[in-house]
mmCIF file with all atom_site columns, C-alpha atoms in Angstrom:
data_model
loop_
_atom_site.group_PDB
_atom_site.id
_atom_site.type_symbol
_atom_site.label_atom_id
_atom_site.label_alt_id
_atom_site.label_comp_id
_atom_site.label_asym_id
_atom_site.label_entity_id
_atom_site.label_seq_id
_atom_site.pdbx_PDB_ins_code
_atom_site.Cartn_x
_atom_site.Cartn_y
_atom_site.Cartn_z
_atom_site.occupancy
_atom_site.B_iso_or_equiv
_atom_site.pdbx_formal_charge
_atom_site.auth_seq_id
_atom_site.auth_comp_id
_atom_site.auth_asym_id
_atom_site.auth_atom_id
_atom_site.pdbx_PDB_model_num
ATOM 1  C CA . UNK A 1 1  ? -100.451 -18.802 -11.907 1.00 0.00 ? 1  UNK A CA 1
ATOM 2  C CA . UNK A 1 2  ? -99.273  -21.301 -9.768  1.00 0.00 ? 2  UNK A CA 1
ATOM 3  C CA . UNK A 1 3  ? -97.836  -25.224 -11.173 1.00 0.00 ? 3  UNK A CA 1
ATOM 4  C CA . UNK A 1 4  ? -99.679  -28.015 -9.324  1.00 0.00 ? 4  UNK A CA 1
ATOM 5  C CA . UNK A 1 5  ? -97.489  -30.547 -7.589  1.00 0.00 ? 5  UNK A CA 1
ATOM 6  C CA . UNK A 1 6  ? -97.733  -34.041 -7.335  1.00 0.00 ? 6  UNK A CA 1
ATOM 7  C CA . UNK A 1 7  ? -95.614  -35.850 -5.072  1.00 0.00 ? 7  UNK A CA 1
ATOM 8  C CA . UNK A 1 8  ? -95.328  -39.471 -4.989  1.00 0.00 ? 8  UNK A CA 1
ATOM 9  C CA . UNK A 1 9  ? -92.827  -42.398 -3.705  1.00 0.00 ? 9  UNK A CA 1
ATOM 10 C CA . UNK A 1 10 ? -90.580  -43.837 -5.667  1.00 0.00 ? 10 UNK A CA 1
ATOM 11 C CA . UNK A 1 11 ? -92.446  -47.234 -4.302  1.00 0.00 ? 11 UNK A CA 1
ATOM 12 C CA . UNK A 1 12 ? -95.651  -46.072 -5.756  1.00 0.00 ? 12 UNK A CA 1
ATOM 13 C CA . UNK A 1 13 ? -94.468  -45.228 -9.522  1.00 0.00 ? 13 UNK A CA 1
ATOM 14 C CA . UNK A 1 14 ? -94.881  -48.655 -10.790 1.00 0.00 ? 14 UNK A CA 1
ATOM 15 C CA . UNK A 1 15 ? -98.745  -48.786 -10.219 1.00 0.00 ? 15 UNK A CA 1
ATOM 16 C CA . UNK A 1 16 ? -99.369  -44.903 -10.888 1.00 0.00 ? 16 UNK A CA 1
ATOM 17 C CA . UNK A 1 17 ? -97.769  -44.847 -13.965 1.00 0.00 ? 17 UNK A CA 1
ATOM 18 C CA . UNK A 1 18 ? -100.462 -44.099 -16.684 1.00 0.00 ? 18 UNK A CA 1
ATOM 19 C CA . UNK A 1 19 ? -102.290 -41.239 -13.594 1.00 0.00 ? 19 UNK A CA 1
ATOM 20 C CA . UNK A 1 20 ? -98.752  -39.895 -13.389 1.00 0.00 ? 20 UNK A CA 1
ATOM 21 C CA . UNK A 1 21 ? -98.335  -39.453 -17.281 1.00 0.00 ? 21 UNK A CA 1
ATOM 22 C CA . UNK A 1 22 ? -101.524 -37.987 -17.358 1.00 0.00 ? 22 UNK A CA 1
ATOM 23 C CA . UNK A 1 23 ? -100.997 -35.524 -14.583 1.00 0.00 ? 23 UNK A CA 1
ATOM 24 C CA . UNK A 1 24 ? -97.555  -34.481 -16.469 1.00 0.00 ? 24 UNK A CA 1
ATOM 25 C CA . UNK A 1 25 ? -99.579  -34.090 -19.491 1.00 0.00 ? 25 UNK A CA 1
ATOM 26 C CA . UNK A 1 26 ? -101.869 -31.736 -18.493 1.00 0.00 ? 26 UNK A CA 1
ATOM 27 C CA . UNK A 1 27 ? -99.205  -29.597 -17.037 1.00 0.00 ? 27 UNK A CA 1
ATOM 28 C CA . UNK A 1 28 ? -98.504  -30.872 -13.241 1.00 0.00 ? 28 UNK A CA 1
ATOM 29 C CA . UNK A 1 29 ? -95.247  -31.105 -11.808 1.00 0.00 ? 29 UNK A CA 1
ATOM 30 C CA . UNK A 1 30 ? -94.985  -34.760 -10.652 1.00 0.00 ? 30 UNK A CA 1
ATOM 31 C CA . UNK A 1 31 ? -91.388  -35.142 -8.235  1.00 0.00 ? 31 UNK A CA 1
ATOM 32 C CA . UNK A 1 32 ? -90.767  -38.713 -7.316  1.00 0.00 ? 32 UNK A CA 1
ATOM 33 C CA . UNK A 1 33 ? -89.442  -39.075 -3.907  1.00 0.00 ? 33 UNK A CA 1
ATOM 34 C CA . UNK A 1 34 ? -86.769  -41.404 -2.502  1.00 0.00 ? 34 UNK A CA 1
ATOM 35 C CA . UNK A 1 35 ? -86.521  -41.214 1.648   1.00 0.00 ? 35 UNK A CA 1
ATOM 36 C CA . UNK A 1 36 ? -88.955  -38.772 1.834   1.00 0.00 ? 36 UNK A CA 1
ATOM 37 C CA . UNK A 1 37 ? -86.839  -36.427 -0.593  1.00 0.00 ? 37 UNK A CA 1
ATOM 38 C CA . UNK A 1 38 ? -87.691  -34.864 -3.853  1.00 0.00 ? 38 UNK A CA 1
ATOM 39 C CA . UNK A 1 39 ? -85.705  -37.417 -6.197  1.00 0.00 ? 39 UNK A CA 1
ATOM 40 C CA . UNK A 1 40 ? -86.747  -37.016 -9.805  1.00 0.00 ? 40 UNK A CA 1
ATOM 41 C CA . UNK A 1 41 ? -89.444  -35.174 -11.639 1.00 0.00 ? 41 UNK A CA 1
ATOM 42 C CA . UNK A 1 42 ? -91.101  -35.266 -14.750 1.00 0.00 ? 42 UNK A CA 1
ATOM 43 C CA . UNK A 1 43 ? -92.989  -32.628 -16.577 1.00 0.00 ? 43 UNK A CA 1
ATOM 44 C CA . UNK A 1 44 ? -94.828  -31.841 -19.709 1.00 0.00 ? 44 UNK A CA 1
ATOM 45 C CA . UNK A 1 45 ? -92.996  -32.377 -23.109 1.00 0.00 ? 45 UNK A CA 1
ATOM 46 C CA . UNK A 1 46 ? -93.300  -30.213 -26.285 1.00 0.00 ? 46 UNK A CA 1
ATOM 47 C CA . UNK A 1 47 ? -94.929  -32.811 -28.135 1.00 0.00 ? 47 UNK A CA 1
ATOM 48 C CA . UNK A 1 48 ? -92.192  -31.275 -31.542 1.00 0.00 ? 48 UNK A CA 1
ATOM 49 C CA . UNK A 1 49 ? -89.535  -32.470 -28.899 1.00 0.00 ? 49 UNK A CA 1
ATOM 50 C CA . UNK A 1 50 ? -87.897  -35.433 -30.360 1.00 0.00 ? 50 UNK A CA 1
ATOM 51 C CA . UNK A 1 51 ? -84.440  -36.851 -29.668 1.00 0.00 ? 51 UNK A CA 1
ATOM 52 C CA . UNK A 1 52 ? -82.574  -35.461 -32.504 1.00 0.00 ? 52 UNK A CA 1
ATOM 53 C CA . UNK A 1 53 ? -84.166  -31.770 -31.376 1.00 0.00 ? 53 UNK A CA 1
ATOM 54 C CA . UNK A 1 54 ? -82.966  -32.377 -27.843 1.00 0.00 ? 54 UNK A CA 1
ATOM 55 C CA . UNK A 1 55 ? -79.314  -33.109 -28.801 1.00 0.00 ? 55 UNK A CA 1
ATOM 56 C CA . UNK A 1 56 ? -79.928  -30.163 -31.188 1.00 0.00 ? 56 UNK A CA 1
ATOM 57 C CA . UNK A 1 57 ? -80.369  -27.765 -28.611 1.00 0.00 ? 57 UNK A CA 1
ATOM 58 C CA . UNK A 1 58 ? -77.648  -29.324 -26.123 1.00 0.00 ? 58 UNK A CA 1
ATOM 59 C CA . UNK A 1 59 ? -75.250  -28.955 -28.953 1.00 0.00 ? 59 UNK A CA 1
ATOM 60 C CA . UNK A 1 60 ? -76.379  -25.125 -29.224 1.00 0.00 ? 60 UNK A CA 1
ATOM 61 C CA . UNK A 1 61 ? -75.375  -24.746 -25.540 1.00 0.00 ? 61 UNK A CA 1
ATOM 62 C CA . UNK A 1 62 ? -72.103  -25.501 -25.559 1.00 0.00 ? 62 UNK A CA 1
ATOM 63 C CA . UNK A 1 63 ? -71.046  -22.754 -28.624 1.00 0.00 ? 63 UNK A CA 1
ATOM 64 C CA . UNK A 1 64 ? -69.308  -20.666 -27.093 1.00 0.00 ? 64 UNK A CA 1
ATOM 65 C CA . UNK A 1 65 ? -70.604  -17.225 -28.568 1.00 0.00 ? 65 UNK A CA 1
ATOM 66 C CA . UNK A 1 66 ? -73.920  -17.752 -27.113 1.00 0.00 ? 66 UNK A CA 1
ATOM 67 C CA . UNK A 1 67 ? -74.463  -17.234 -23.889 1.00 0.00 ? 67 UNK A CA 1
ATOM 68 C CA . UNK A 1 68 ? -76.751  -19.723 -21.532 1.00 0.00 ? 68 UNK A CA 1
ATOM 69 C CA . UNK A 1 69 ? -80.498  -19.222 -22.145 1.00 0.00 ? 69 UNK A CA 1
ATOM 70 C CA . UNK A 1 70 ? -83.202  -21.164 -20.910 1.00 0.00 ? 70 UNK A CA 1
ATOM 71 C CA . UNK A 1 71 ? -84.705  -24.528 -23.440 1.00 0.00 ? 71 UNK A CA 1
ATOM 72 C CA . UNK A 1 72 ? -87.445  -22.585 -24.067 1.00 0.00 ? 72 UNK A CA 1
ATOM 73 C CA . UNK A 1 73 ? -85.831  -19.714 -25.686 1.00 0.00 ? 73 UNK A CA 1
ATOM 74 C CA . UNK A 1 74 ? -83.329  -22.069 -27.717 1.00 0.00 ? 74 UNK A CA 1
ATOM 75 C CA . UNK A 1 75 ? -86.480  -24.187 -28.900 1.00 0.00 ? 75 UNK A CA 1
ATOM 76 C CA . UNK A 1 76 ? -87.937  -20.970 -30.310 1.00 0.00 ? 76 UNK A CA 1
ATOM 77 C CA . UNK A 1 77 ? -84.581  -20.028 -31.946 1.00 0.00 ? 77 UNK A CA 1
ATOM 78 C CA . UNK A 1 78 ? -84.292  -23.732 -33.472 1.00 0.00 ? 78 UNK A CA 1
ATOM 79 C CA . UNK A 1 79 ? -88.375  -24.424 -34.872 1.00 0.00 ? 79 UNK A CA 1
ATOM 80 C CA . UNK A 1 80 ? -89.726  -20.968 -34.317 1.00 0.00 ? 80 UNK A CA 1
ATOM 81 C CA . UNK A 1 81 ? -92.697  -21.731 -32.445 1.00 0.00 ? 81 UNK A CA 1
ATOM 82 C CA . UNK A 1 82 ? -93.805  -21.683 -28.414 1.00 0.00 ? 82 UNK A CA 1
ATOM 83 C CA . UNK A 1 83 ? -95.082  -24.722 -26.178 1.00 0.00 ? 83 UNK A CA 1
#
């Protein structure tokens, strides 16, 4: 299955905003561009995914016993559940 793509200028974000947010929501990739270049992206958020959880799992990175594995795994480690 193949992620759609949204690409849009960095110019444009400003008025696009809320179509943006909704294309991220319903699971597009949207990449801002600067100079023609992919710049930034945003994507679709595990709605459980609060700050405290994010510095949660950035904190479980750096222990050194565990090896590097992808957010998704580590979210399932820390609440046990799947986006």
């Amino acid at each position: 299955m193949t992620t759609p793509y949204l690409s849009v200028p960095q110019e444009q974000v400003a008025e696009r905003l809320d179509e943006l947010i909704e294309a991220a929501h319903t699971g597009t990739r949207v990449v801002i561009t600067r100079d023609g270049r992919a710049y930034a992206q945003f994507w679709r958020v595990n709605p459980l995914l609060t700050e405290e959880a994010h510095r949660a799992i950035e904190e479980l990175k750096q222990f050194k016993g565990i090896p590097y594995v992808d957010d998704a795994t580590l979210w399932y480690a820390v609440k046990g559940i799947r986006e």
